[in-house]
Short mmCIF file of C-alpha atoms in Angstrom, two decimals:
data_model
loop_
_atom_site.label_atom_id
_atom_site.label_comp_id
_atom_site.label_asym_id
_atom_site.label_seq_id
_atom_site.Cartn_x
_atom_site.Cartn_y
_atom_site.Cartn_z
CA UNK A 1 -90.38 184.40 -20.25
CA UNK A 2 -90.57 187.96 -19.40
CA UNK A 3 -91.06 191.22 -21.61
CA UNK A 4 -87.84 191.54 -22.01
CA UNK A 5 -86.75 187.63 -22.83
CA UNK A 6 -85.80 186.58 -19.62
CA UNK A 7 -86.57 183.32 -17.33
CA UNK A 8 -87.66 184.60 -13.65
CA UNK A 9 -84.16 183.88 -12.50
CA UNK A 10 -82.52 186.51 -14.58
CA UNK A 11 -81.24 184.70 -17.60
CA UNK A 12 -82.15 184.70 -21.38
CA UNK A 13 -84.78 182.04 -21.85
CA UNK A 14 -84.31 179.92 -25.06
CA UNK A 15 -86.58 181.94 -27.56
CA UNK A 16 -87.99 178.99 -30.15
CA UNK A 17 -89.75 176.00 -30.09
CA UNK A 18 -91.47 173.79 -32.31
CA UNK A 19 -94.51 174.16 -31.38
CA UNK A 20 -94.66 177.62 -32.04
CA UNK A 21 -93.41 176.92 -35.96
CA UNK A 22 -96.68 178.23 -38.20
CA UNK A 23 -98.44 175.95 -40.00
CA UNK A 24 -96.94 176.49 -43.16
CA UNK A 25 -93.72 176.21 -42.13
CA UNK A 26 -94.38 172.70 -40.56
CA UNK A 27 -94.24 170.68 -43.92
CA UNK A 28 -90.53 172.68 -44.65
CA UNK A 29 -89.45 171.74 -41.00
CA UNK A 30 -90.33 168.08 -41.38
CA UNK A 31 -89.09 167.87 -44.87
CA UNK A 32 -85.52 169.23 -43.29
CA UNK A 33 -85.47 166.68 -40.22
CA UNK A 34 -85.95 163.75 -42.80
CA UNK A 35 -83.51 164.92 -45.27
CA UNK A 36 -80.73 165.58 -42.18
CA UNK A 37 -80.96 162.39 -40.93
CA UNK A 38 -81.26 160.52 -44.26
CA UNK A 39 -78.09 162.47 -45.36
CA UNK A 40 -76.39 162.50 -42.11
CA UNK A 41 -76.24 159.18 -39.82
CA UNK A 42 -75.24 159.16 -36.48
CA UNK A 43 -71.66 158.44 -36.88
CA UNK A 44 -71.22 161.91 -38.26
CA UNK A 45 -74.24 164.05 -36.56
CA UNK A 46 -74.72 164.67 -33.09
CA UNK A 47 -77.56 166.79 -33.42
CA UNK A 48 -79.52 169.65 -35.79
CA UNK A 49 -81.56 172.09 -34.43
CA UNK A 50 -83.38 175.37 -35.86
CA UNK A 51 -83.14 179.07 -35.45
CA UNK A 52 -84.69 182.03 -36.68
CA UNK A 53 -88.08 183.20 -37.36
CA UNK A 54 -89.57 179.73 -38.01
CA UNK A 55 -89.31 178.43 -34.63
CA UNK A 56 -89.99 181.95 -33.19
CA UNK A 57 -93.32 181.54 -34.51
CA UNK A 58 -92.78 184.62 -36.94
CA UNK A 59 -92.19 183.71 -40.28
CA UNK A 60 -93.77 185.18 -43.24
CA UNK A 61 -94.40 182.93 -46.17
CA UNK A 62 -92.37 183.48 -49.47
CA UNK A 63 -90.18 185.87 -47.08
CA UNK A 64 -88.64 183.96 -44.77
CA UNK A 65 -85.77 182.15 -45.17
CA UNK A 66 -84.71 178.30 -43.27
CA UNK A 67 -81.93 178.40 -41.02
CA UNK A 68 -80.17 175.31 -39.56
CA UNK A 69 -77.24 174.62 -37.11
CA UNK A 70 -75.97 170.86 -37.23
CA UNK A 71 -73.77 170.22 -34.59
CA UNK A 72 -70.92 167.17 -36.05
CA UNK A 73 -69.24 164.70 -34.00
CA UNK A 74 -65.89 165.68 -35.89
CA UNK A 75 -65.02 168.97 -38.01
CA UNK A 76 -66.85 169.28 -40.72
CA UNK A 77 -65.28 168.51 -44.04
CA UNK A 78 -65.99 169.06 -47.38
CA UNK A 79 -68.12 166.39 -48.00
CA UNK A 80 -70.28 167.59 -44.91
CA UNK A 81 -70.52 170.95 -46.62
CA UNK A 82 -71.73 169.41 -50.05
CA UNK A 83 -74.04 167.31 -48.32
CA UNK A 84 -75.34 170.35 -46.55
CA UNK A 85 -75.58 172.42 -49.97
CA UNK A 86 -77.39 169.79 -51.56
CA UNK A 87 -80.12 170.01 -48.95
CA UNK A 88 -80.37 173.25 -49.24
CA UNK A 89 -80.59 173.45 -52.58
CA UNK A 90 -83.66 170.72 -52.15
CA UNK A 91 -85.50 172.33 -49.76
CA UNK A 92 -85.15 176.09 -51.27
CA UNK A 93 -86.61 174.16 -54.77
CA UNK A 94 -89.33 172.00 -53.53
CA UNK A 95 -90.69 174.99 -50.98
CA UNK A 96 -92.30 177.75 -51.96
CA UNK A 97 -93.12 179.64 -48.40
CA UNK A 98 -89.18 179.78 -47.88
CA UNK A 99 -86.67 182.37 -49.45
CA UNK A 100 -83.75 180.54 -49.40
CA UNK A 101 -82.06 177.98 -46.58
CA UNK A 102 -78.99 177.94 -44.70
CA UNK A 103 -77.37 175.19 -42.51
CA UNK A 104 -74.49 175.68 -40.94
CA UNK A 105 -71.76 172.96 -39.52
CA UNK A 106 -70.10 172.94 -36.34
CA UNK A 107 -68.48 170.25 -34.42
CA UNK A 108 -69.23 169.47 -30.63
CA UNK A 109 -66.07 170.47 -30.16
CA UNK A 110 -66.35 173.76 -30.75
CA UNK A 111 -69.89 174.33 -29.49
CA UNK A 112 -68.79 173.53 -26.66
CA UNK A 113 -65.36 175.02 -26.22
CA UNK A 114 -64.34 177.13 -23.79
CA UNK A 115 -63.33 180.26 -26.19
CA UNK A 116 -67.01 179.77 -27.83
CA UNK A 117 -69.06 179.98 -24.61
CA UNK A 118 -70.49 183.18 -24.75
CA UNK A 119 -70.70 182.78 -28.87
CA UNK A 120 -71.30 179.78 -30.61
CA UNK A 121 -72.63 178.44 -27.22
CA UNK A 122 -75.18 180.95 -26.15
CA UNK A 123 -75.92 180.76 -30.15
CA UNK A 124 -77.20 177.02 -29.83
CA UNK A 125 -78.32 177.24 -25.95
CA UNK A 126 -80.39 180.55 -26.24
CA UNK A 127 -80.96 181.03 -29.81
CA UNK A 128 -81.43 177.59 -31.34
CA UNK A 129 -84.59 174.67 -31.05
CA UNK A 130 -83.73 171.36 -31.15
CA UNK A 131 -84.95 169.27 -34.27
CA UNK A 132 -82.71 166.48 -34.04
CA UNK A 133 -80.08 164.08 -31.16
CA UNK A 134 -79.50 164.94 -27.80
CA UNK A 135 -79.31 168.76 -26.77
CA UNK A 136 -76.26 170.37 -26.30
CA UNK A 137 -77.72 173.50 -24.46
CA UNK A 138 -77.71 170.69 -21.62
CA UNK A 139 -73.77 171.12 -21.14
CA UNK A 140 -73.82 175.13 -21.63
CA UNK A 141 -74.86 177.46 -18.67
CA UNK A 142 -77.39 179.86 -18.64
CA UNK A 143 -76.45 182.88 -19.98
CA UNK A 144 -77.53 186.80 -18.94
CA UNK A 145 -77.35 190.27 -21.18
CA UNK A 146 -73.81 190.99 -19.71
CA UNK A 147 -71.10 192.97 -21.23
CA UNK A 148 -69.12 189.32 -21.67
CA UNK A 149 -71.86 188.38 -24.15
CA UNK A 150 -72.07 191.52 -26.29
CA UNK A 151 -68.21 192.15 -27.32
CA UNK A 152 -68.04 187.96 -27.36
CA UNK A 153 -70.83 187.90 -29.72
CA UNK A 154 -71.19 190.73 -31.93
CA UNK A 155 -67.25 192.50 -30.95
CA UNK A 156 -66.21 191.66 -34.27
CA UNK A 157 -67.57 193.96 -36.55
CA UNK A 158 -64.90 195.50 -37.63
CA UNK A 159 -63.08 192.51 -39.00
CA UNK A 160 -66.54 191.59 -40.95
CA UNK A 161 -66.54 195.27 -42.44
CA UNK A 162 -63.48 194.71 -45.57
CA UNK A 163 -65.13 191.51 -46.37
CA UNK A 164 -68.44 193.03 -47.05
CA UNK A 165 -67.10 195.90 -48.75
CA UNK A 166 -65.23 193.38 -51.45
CA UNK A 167 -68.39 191.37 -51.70
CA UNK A 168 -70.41 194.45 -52.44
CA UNK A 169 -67.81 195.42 -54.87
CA UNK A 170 -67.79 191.96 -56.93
CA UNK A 171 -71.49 192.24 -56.60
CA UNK A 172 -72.34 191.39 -60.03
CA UNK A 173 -76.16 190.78 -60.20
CA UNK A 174 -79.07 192.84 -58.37
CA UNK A 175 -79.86 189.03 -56.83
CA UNK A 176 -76.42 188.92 -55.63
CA UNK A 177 -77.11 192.33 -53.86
CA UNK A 178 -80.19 191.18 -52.24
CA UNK A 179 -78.33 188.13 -50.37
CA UNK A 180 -75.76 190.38 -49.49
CA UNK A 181 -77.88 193.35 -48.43
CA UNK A 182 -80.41 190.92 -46.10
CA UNK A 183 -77.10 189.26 -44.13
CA UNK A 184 -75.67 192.77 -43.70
CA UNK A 185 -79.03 194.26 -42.46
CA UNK A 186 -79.06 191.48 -39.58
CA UNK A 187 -75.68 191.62 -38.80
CA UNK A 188 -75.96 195.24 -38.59
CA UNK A 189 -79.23 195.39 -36.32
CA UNK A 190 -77.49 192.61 -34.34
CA UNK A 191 -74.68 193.93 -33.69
CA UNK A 192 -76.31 197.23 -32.32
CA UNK A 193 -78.87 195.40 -30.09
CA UNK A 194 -76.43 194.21 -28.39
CA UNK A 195 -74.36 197.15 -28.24
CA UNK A 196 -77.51 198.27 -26.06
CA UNK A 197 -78.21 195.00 -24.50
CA UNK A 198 -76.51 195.01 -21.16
CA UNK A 199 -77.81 198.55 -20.83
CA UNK A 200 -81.78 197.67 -21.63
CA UNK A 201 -81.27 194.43 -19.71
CA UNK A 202 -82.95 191.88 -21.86
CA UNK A 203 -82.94 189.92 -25.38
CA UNK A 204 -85.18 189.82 -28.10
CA UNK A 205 -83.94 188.39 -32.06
CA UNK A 206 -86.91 190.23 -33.39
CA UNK A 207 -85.48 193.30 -35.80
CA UNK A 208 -88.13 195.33 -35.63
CA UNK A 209 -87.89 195.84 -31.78
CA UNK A 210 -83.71 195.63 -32.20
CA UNK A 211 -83.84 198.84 -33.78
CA UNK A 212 -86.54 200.56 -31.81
CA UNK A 213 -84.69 199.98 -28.25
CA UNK A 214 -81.30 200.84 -30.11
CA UNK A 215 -82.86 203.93 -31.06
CA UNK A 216 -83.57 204.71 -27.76
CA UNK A 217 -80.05 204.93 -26.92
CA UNK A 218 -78.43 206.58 -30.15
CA UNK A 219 -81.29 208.67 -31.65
CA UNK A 220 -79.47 210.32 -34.35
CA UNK A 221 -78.64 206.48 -35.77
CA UNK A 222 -82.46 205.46 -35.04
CA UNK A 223 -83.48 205.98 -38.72
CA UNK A 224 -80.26 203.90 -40.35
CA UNK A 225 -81.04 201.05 -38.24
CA UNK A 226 -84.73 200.98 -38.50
CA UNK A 227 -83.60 201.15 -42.52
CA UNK A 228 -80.81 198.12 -41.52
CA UNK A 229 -84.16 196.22 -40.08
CA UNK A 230 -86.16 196.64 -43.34
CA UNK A 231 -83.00 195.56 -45.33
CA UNK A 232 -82.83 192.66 -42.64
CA UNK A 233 -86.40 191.56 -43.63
CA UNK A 234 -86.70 192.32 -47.53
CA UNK A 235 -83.16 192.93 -49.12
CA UNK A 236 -82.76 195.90 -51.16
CA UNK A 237 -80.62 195.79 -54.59
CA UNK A 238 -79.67 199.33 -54.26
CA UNK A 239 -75.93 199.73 -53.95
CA UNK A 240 -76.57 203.16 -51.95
CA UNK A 241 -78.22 201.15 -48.72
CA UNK A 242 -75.22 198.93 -48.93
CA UNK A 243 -72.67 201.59 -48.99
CA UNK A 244 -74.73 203.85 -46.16
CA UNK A 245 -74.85 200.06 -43.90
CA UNK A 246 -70.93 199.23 -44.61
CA UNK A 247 -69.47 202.61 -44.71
CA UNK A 248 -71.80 204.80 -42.48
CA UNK A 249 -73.60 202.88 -40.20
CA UNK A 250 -71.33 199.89 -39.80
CA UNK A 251 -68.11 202.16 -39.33
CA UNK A 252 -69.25 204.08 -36.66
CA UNK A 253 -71.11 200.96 -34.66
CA UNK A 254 -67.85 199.05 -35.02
CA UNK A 255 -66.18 202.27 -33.24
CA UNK A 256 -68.73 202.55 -30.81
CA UNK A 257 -68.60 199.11 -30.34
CA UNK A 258 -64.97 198.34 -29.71
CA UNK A 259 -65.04 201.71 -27.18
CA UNK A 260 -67.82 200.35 -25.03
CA UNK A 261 -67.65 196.27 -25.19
CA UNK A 262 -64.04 195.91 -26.27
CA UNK A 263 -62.77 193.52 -29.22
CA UNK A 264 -63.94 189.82 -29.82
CA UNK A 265 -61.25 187.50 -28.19
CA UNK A 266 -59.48 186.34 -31.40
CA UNK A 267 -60.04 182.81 -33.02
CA UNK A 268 -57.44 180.24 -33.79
#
């Protein structure tokens, strides 16, 4: 891998693996692989893999959270999605160095669906370290930091905008804040990374360096992201930094967005 996250043909190389999880972390990651496949047999899981700072190698104790993506033979239902809350809610209680854990469900199916190639499939093949079955990222392409992968991944924004304004508004508890405040921070910083992405000509999932290369680019909007990075990292309660990412910041990215990229293909 390159400086700028790419294999020496040109393409994003896969960013985690497991031996690059920190030592604390290790205990969590093994605890999650038993519980998966204890909970999950093989008639309903294909495979599980991780994604985020663990298997980036940069997870900060008590501050990092434990993200999942199963991959499911079938659609999930909602006994897959009970199962999957009830592991979470193990792991989150029984491990201290993690701030929370998400899994999320998605069949083969879809992973590997044509109108999901350049989302949920670069998502798994680029973005995700297998824990668990038989790789999917073996039946996906390699992918490059093309126009086609920004608007298919992040060309959306707008439609996520009125559901975090109504979640903000129902916000009831400075804790519900936080959760919503750290999801909208990496959404945000996401989703203006890759509005720069095809331009810099590289990937990186770290937020930090997401908002510095934005930056670059948009200047006057440097200072909001690098605050959409902090939020990213260690929520903020504060229903001003919500408003300024929603209403601000996130309005005129999704603008920006939509005139350079284009608009998300819709989903059934």
């Amino acid at each position: 891998m390159n400086g700028r996250g790419l294999d020496r043909d040109g393409t994003i190389a896969r960013e985690g693996a497991l031996d690059r999880v920190p030592a604390a972390f290790v205990p969590v990651v093994d605890a999650a692989r038993a519980h998966i496949a204890e909970t999950f047999d093989g008639t309903r899981l294909h495979s599980a893999y991780l994604y985020g700072s663990i298997p980036r190698g940069t997870a900060t104790p008590g501050v990092s959270d434990l993200d999942l993506q199963l991959a499911l033979h079938d659609e999930p239902t909602e006994a897959d999605r009970a199962d999957a809350r009830a592991i979470e809610a193990t792991l989150d209680r029984a491990y201290p160095q993690i701030d929370g854990v998400g899994i999320l469900l998605t069949s083969r199916r879809v992973l590997l669906s044509d109108i999901e190639r350049h989302d949920a499939g670069f998502f798994l093949a680029c973005l995700c370290t297998p824990l668990l079955g038989n790789d999917l990222a073996e039946q996906l392409p390699r992918y490059r930091p093309t126009a086609l992968l920004a608007r298919e991944t992040n060309g959306d924004l707008a439609l996520v905008l009125p559901r975090w304004r109504a979640k903000a508004a129902e916000a009831a508890t400075d804790a519900d804040r936080r959760t919503l405040s750290r999801g909208v921070g990496r959404r945000i910083v996401r989703t203006g990374f890759t509005l720069i992405m095809p331009r810099w000509g590289g990937w990186t999932s770290d937020l930090d360096r997401s908002a510095e290369l934005f930056g670059r680019y948009y200047p006057e909007r440097a200072e909001q992201m690098r605050i959409a990075a902090s939020v990213g990292r260690a929520p903020s309660s504060g229903p001003a930094v919500l408003g300024m990412l929603i209403d601000d910041l996130g309005l005129w990215l999704a603008a920006q967005y939509a005139a350079v990229h284009g608009e998300k293909l819709p989903r059934p």
